[in-house]
Coordinates of C-alpha atoms and ligand atoms in Angstrom, one line a residue:
M1 CA 5.7 -0.9 12.6
K2 CA 1.7 -0.5 13.6
I3 CA 2.0 2.0 16.2
N4 CA -0.5 1.9 18.9
F5 CA -2.0 5.5 19.3
D6 CA -4.6 4.0 21.8
E7 CA -1.7 3.6 24.3
G8 CA -1.9 7.1 26.2
T9 CA 1.1 8.7 27.8
N10 CA 1.0 10.2 31.1
R11 CA 2.3 14.2 30.3
K12 CA 1.2 15.3 34.1
N13 CA 4.1 16.7 35.9
T14 CA 6.4 16.9 32.8
N15 CA 6.3 20.7 32.3
S16 CA 3.5 20.6 29.9
S17 CA 1.8 23.6 29.2
K18 CA -1.5 21.9 28.2
W19 CA -1.4 19.2 31.0
D20 CA 0.4 21.2 33.9
I21 CA -1.5 24.4 33.4
D22 CA -3.3 23.4 36.9
Q23 CA -2.9 21.4 39.6
R24 CA -6.6 19.8 39.3
P25 CA -6.2 15.9 39.2
D26 CA -9.3 15.8 37.1
M27 CA -8.4 18.3 34.6
L28 CA -9.0 17.4 31.2
P29 CA -7.1 19.3 28.6
M30 CA -8.2 19.8 25.0
W31 CA -7.1 23.2 24.5
V32 CA -3.6 24.0 23.2
A33 CA -2.9 22.3 20.0
D34 CA -0.3 19.9 20.7
M35 CA -1.0 15.9 20.8
D36 CA -0.9 13.3 23.6
F37 CA 1.1 11.0 21.5
K38 CA 4.8 10.3 21.7
A39 CA 7.1 11.6 18.7
P40 CA 8.0 8.8 15.9
A41 CA 10.6 6.4 17.3
A42 CA 13.3 7.8 14.8
V43 CA 13.0 11.2 16.3
I44 CA 13.2 9.9 20.0
R45 CA 16.2 7.8 18.8
A46 CA 17.7 10.8 17.0
L47 CA 17.3 12.8 20.3
E48 CA 18.7 10.0 22.4
K49 CA 21.8 9.9 20.2
R50 CA 22.4 13.7 20.7
V51 CA 21.6 13.4 24.8
Q52 CA 24.1 10.6 25.0
H53 CA 26.7 12.8 23.3
G54 CA 26.6 14.8 26.3
V55 CA 27.9 18.1 24.8
F56 CA 25.0 21.1 24.2
G57 CA 27.0 23.7 22.8
Y58 CA 25.9 26.3 20.2
A59 CA 25.0 24.4 17.1
R60 CA 25.3 25.4 13.4
F61 CA 22.7 23.9 10.4
P62 CA 24.2 21.3 8.5
D63 CA 23.0 20.5 4.8
A64 CA 21.1 17.7 5.8
Y65 CA 18.4 19.8 7.8
Y66 CA 17.7 22.1 4.9
E67 CA 17.7 18.8 2.4
A68 CA 15.3 17.3 4.9
E69 CA 13.0 20.1 4.4
V70 CA 13.2 20.3 0.7
S71 CA 12.5 16.8 0.3
W72 CA 9.6 16.5 2.8
W73 CA 7.8 19.2 0.7
E74 CA 8.7 17.0 -2.4
K75 CA 7.4 13.9 -1.3
R76 CA 4.5 15.1 0.6
H77 CA 3.3 18.2 -1.3
Q78 CA 4.8 17.5 -4.7
Y79 CA 6.5 20.7 -4.7
R80 CA 9.9 21.4 -5.5
I81 CA 11.6 24.6 -3.4
Q82 CA 15.1 25.5 -3.3
K83 CA 17.5 25.0 -0.3
E84 CA 18.4 28.6 -0.5
W85 CA 14.7 29.6 0.5
V86 CA 15.0 28.0 3.7
G87 CA 15.4 30.3 6.8
F88 CA 15.2 29.0 10.3
T89 CA 13.3 30.6 13.3
S90 CA 12.6 29.4 16.6
G91 CA 8.8 29.0 15.9
V92 CA 6.1 30.2 13.7
I93 CA 5.2 32.7 16.1
P94 CA 8.6 34.4 16.3
A95 CA 8.4 34.4 12.3
L96 CA 4.9 36.1 12.2
T97 CA 6.2 38.7 14.8
A98 CA 9.5 39.4 12.4
I99 CA 7.4 39.4 9.3
V100 CA 5.1 42.1 10.7
Q101 CA 7.8 44.3 11.8
A102 CA 9.7 43.7 8.7
F103 CA 7.2 44.3 6.3
T104 CA 5.0 46.9 7.9
K105 CA 5.6 50.1 9.9
P106 CA 3.7 50.9 12.9
G107 CA 0.3 52.4 11.7
D108 CA 0.0 50.0 9.0
K109 CA -2.9 47.5 8.5
V110 CA -2.4 43.6 8.5
L111 CA -5.5 41.6 6.8
I112 CA -6.3 38.4 8.4
Q113 CA -9.6 36.1 8.0
S114 CA -11.1 35.8 11.4
P115 CA -12.1 33.5 13.2
V116 CA -8.4 32.5 13.0
Y117 CA -5.7 31.7 15.3
N118 CA -5.2 34.4 17.7
N119 CA -1.5 35.0 17.4
F120 CA -2.1 36.4 13.7
N121 CA -3.8 39.3 15.8
T122 CA -1.1 39.6 18.4
A123 CA 1.6 39.7 16.4
T124 CA -0.1 42.3 14.4
T125 CA -0.6 44.6 17.3
N126 CA 2.7 43.8 18.8
G127 CA 4.3 45.3 15.4
G128 CA 2.1 48.6 16.2
C129 CA -0.2 47.8 13.1
E130 CA -3.9 47.5 13.2
V131 CA -5.9 44.6 12.1
V132 CA -8.3 44.7 9.4
I133 CA -10.6 41.6 9.3
N134 CA -12.2 39.7 6.5
E135 CA -14.7 37.6 8.2
L136 CA -15.2 34.0 6.7
K137 CA -18.5 33.1 6.0
F138 CA -20.3 30.2 7.3
N139 CA -22.4 28.4 5.1
G140 CA -24.1 26.2 7.8
D141 CA -21.5 23.5 6.5
R142 CA -18.6 25.3 6.2
Y143 CA -16.7 28.2 6.0
E144 CA -16.1 30.3 2.5
I145 CA -14.4 33.3 1.5
D146 CA -16.0 36.6 1.0
F147 CA -13.8 37.7 -1.9
D148 CA -15.5 41.1 -2.5
D149 CA -15.0 42.5 1.1
F150 CA -11.5 40.7 0.7
E151 CA -10.7 43.0 -2.1
R152 CA -12.5 46.0 -0.7
K153 CA -10.0 45.6 2.6
A154 CA -6.9 44.8 0.3
A155 CA -7.3 48.1 -1.7
D156 CA -6.8 50.1 1.5
E157 CA -3.3 51.8 0.6
Q158 CA -2.4 51.1 4.5
V159 CA -2.7 47.2 4.3
K160 CA 0.5 45.8 3.6
L161 CA 0.6 42.2 4.6
F162 CA -2.2 39.4 4.5
I163 CA -1.8 36.6 7.1
L164 CA -3.1 33.4 5.4
C165 CA -4.0 30.1 7.4
N166 CA -3.6 27.3 5.3
P167 CA -5.0 25.0 6.5
H168 CA -7.3 27.1 8.6
N169 CA -6.9 26.7 12.4
P170 CA -10.0 26.9 14.0
V171 CA -12.5 26.1 11.1
G172 CA -10.6 23.1 9.4
R173 CA -10.7 24.3 5.8
V174 CA -8.1 23.3 3.3
W175 CA -8.2 25.6 0.7
G176 CA -8.7 25.0 -3.0
R177 CA -6.1 26.2 -5.7
D178 CA -9.0 28.6 -6.9
E179 CA -9.3 30.3 -3.8
L180 CA -5.9 30.6 -3.2
E181 CA -5.1 32.0 -6.7
R182 CA -8.0 34.3 -6.3
L183 CA -6.4 35.7 -3.1
G184 CA -3.1 36.1 -4.1
E185 CA -4.0 38.0 -7.4
I186 CA -5.9 40.4 -5.1
C187 CA -2.8 40.7 -2.8
L188 CA -0.5 41.2 -5.9
A189 CA -2.8 43.8 -7.5
H190 CA -3.0 46.0 -4.5
N191 CA 0.8 45.7 -3.4
V192 CA 0.0 43.1 -0.4
I193 CA 2.6 40.7 0.7
V194 CA 1.3 37.2 1.6
L195 CA 2.5 35.6 4.9
A196 CA 1.2 31.7 4.4
D197 CA 1.2 29.9 7.7
E198 CA 1.2 26.4 6.7
I199 CA 2.2 24.9 9.9
H200 CA -1.0 22.6 9.5
R201 CA 0.2 21.5 5.9
D202 CA 0.5 17.7 7.2
L203 CA -2.6 17.1 8.9
V204 CA -5.2 17.2 6.3
F205 CA -7.6 14.2 5.7
E206 CA -8.9 11.6 3.0
G207 CA -10.4 13.5 0.0
H208 CA -8.5 16.8 0.4
R209 CA -5.1 18.1 -0.5
H210 CA -3.0 20.7 0.7
V211 CA -1.9 23.3 -1.8
P212 CA 1.2 25.3 -1.0
F213 CA 0.3 29.0 -1.9
A214 CA 3.6 29.5 -3.1
S215 CA 3.3 26.7 -5.7
I216 CA 0.5 28.1 -7.3
S217 CA 2.6 30.4 -9.7
E218 CA 5.8 32.5 -10.1
R219 CA 4.0 35.5 -9.2
L220 CA 2.7 34.4 -6.1
L221 CA 5.7 32.9 -5.0
M222 CA 7.7 36.0 -5.5
N223 CA 5.0 38.0 -3.3
S224 CA 5.0 35.1 -0.4
I225 CA 6.8 34.0 2.4
T226 CA 5.6 30.7 3.6
C227 CA 5.9 29.3 7.5
T228 CA 6.3 25.7 8.0
S229 CA 7.4 23.5 11.3
P230 CA 7.3 19.6 12.0
S231 CA 5.8 20.6 15.1
K232 CA 2.1 20.0 14.6
T233 CA 3.0 17.0 12.4
F234 CA 5.3 15.4 14.6
N235 CA 4.4 16.7 18.0
L236 CA 7.7 18.8 18.6
A237 CA 6.4 21.9 19.6
G238 CA 8.9 22.1 22.4
L239 CA 11.8 21.7 20.1
K240 CA 11.3 25.3 18.9
T241 CA 12.1 24.8 15.3
A242 CA 10.1 26.0 12.3
N243 CA 11.4 27.6 9.1
V244 CA 10.5 30.2 6.7
I245 CA 10.3 29.7 2.9
T246 CA 11.3 32.9 0.9
A247 CA 12.1 32.8 -2.6
N248 CA 12.2 36.5 -3.4
E249 CA 15.7 37.6 -2.3
E250 CA 14.8 41.0 -1.2
Y251 CA 12.1 39.6 1.2
R252 CA 14.4 36.7 2.4
E253 CA 17.5 39.4 3.5
K254 CA 15.0 41.5 5.0
L255 CA 13.3 38.6 7.2
K256 CA 16.9 37.2 8.0
R257 CA 17.6 40.7 9.3
Q258 CA 14.5 40.9 11.4
L259 CA 14.7 37.4 12.9
H260 CA 18.6 38.5 13.8
I261 CA 17.6 41.8 15.6
N262 CA 14.9 39.5 17.5
G263 CA 17.3 36.9 18.1
A264 CA 14.8 34.3 16.6
Q265 CA 17.3 32.6 14.1
E266 CA 19.6 30.7 16.6
P267 CA 19.3 26.8 16.2
N268 CA 18.3 24.4 18.9
V269 CA 20.7 21.9 19.4
F270 CA 17.7 19.0 19.6
G271 CA 15.6 20.7 17.0
I272 CA 18.0 20.1 14.3
D273 CA 18.2 16.4 14.8
G274 CA 14.7 16.2 15.4
L275 CA 13.4 18.1 12.2
I276 CA 16.0 15.8 10.2
A277 CA 14.4 12.5 11.9
A278 CA 11.1 13.4 11.4
Y279 CA 11.1 14.5 7.6
N280 CA 13.4 11.7 6.8
E281 CA 11.9 8.9 8.8
G282 CA 8.5 10.1 10.1
E283 CA 6.2 9.5 6.9
D284 CA 5.0 5.9 8.1
W285 CA 4.2 7.3 11.4
L286 CA 2.5 10.3 9.8
N287 CA 0.3 8.1 7.8
Q288 CA -0.7 6.0 10.7
L289 CA -1.4 9.1 12.8
L290 CA -3.9 10.5 10.0
V291 CA -5.9 7.4 10.1
Y292 CA -6.2 7.6 13.6
L293 CA -7.0 10.9 13.8
Q294 CA -9.5 10.5 11.3
G295 CA -11.2 7.9 13.5
N296 CA -11.2 10.2 16.5
R297 CA -12.9 13.0 13.9
D298 CA -15.4 10.7 12.9
H299 CA -16.2 9.0 16.2
F300 CA -16.8 12.8 17.5
I301 CA -19.2 13.9 14.9
S302 CA -21.1 10.8 15.5
F303 CA -21.3 11.4 19.3
V304 CA -22.3 14.9 18.9
E305 CA -25.0 14.1 16.1
Q306 CA -26.5 11.4 18.2
R307 CA -26.2 12.8 22.0
L308 CA -25.9 16.4 21.5
P309 CA -28.6 17.6 19.1
K310 CA -28.2 21.3 20.2
L311 CA -24.6 21.4 18.8
K312 CA -23.4 21.1 15.2
V313 CA -20.1 20.1 14.7
L314 CA -18.2 21.2 11.2
V315 CA -16.0 18.2 9.6
P316 CA -12.8 19.5 9.8
E317 CA -10.8 19.1 6.2
A318 CA -7.7 18.9 8.0
T319 CA -6.3 19.7 11.6
Y320 CA -7.0 18.2 14.9
L321 CA -9.0 20.6 16.1
M322 CA -12.9 20.5 16.0
W323 CA -14.9 23.7 16.0
V324 CA -18.2 23.3 17.3
D325 CA -21.2 25.5 16.8
C326 CA -22.8 25.9 20.3
R327 CA -25.3 29.1 19.5
E328 CA -28.7 27.1 19.9
L329 CA -27.5 26.8 23.5
D330 CA -29.3 29.1 25.9
I331 CA -25.7 30.6 27.1
T332 CA -22.7 31.9 25.3
S333 CA -19.8 29.7 24.4
E334 CA -17.9 31.8 26.9
E335 CA -20.2 30.8 29.8
L336 CA -20.2 27.1 28.4
S337 CA -16.2 27.0 28.5
K338 CA -16.1 28.4 32.0
K339 CA -18.8 26.1 33.1
L340 CA -17.2 23.1 31.4
D341 CA -13.9 24.1 33.1
E342 CA -15.5 24.8 36.5
E343 CA -18.1 22.2 36.8
E344 CA -16.1 19.3 34.8
G345 CA -12.5 19.9 34.4
L346 CA -13.0 20.1 30.7
R347 CA -10.4 22.8 29.3
L348 CA -11.0 23.7 25.7
I349 CA -11.2 27.2 23.7
D350 CA -14.0 29.7 23.5
G351 CA -14.1 30.7 20.1
G352 CA -14.2 34.2 20.8
V353 CA -10.4 34.2 21.4
Y354 CA -10.3 33.7 17.8
G355 CA -12.2 36.9 16.9
E356 CA -15.8 38.2 17.1
A357 CA -16.6 35.8 14.5
G358 CA -15.8 32.7 16.4
K359 CA -18.4 33.6 18.9
G360 CA -20.8 31.0 19.9
F361 CA -18.4 28.4 19.0
I362 CA -16.0 26.4 21.1
R363 CA -12.6 24.3 19.6
M364 CA -11.5 21.1 20.8
N365 CA -8.5 19.4 20.4
I366 CA -8.7 15.5 19.6
A367 CA -5.2 14.7 19.3
C368 CA -5.3 12.5 22.2
T369 CA -6.3 8.7 22.8
R370 CA -10.0 8.0 21.6
A371 CA -11.2 7.0 25.3
L372 CA -9.7 10.4 26.6
M373 CA -11.6 11.9 23.6
T374 CA -14.6 10.4 24.8
E375 CA -14.5 11.1 28.5
G376 CA -14.2 14.7 27.2
L377 CA -17.3 14.5 24.8
E378 CA -19.3 13.0 28.0
R379 CA -18.2 15.6 30.0
L380 CA -19.3 18.0 27.6
E381 CA -22.8 16.0 27.4
R382 CA -23.1 16.3 31.0
V383 CA -22.8 20.0 31.3
V384 CA -25.0 20.7 27.9
N385 CA -27.8 18.5 29.1
A386 CA -28.2 20.4 32.6
I387 CA -28.5 23.4 30.5
S388 CA -30.9 22.8 27.8
Ligands
LIG1 C1 -1.8 28.5 12.6 C2 -0.7 28.4 13.4 N1 0.5 29.2 13.7 C3 1.4 29.2 14.5 C4 1.1 28.4 15.5 C5 2.3 28.3 16.5 O1 3.7 27.7 16.1 P1 5.0 27.8 16.9 O2 4.7 26.9 17.9 O3 5.8 27.2 15.8 O4 5.3 29.3 17.4 C6 0.0 27.5 15.6 C7 -0.1 26.7 17.0 O5 -1.3 26.5 17.2 C8 -1.1 27.5 14.8 O6 -2.1 27.2 14.9

């Protein structure tokens, strides 16, 4: 069935974090990373069935839950994992927190690659650890890894954990096998465990392929924990359902215990059915979504190229998040974000939220109808034109 992603869904007054953040009628949210599209029909049907049952008591995981995760890896990423490796968590953020707690002690250091998803920083500092930054290098077109710097930092004996974002939010890179292997080998050499956050693994554009970090070699598999979730892929973030994939039995037991201590391993009665339906029946929906998002991406890029010459937009290889270089403007990205919010009701995220290296950039979520995205771009254009 052909899905019409141009058909918008009104999300106002639905307790949406994205849309109901304030009551301004003209507010156009292009900030937090969820989509304005309805979930696949199969997911909605599964949840309706669950609602109709009418009893929402404590839940347990059926085999079908684990089988759905395993088979999704295989059919989408040609990677075979074992059912036993799969553990539940009520979101990737709780997983990040638990992993930092379980594998470091206060005062240790955690390595991240900035600019990067801000909760890597938060999970680290909440765990009483210090953030060590391996800044990604922007070569004018895309970001690359400074391996010498990475190795220097990983060699610090206090660095116990590296949090990898693959694909990368916000810079849109899909890391290649060679890059991942090199990072992984450096971490092994210096006894640094790798937390691979692969929540964006399914949102990869034509010409690119997600390489699961753990799939590279047995050595890297045994030195890592991978986080996944159907939340970004199928717009299910509110179901609070994610998984941690851990082949190393010692790590798995440690993490399980920490998730238990944190109360982050209890299933959500809707999340179970939602994940099973999404992974078992959502592939066609996802294929269509990717075509639509790629169209949005390309439209966004040509709009900026033609009408906003002072801005430079990176071509994301994955994710529905556009990373826009605003450093040629006479104001900071923070001032620009504030102006856009105040003058045009356009809410996006200032790149500085993702670390010092993100300053001068803005992040815009384009997982909305093309019409709405164009409206956002026009608002951006009015403000930028008034500055320059
Ligand atoms: C890299 C990354 N990890 C984790 C999350 C949040 O995951 P969850 O909603 O499952 O806690 C996000 C959300 O944007 C993200 O981009």
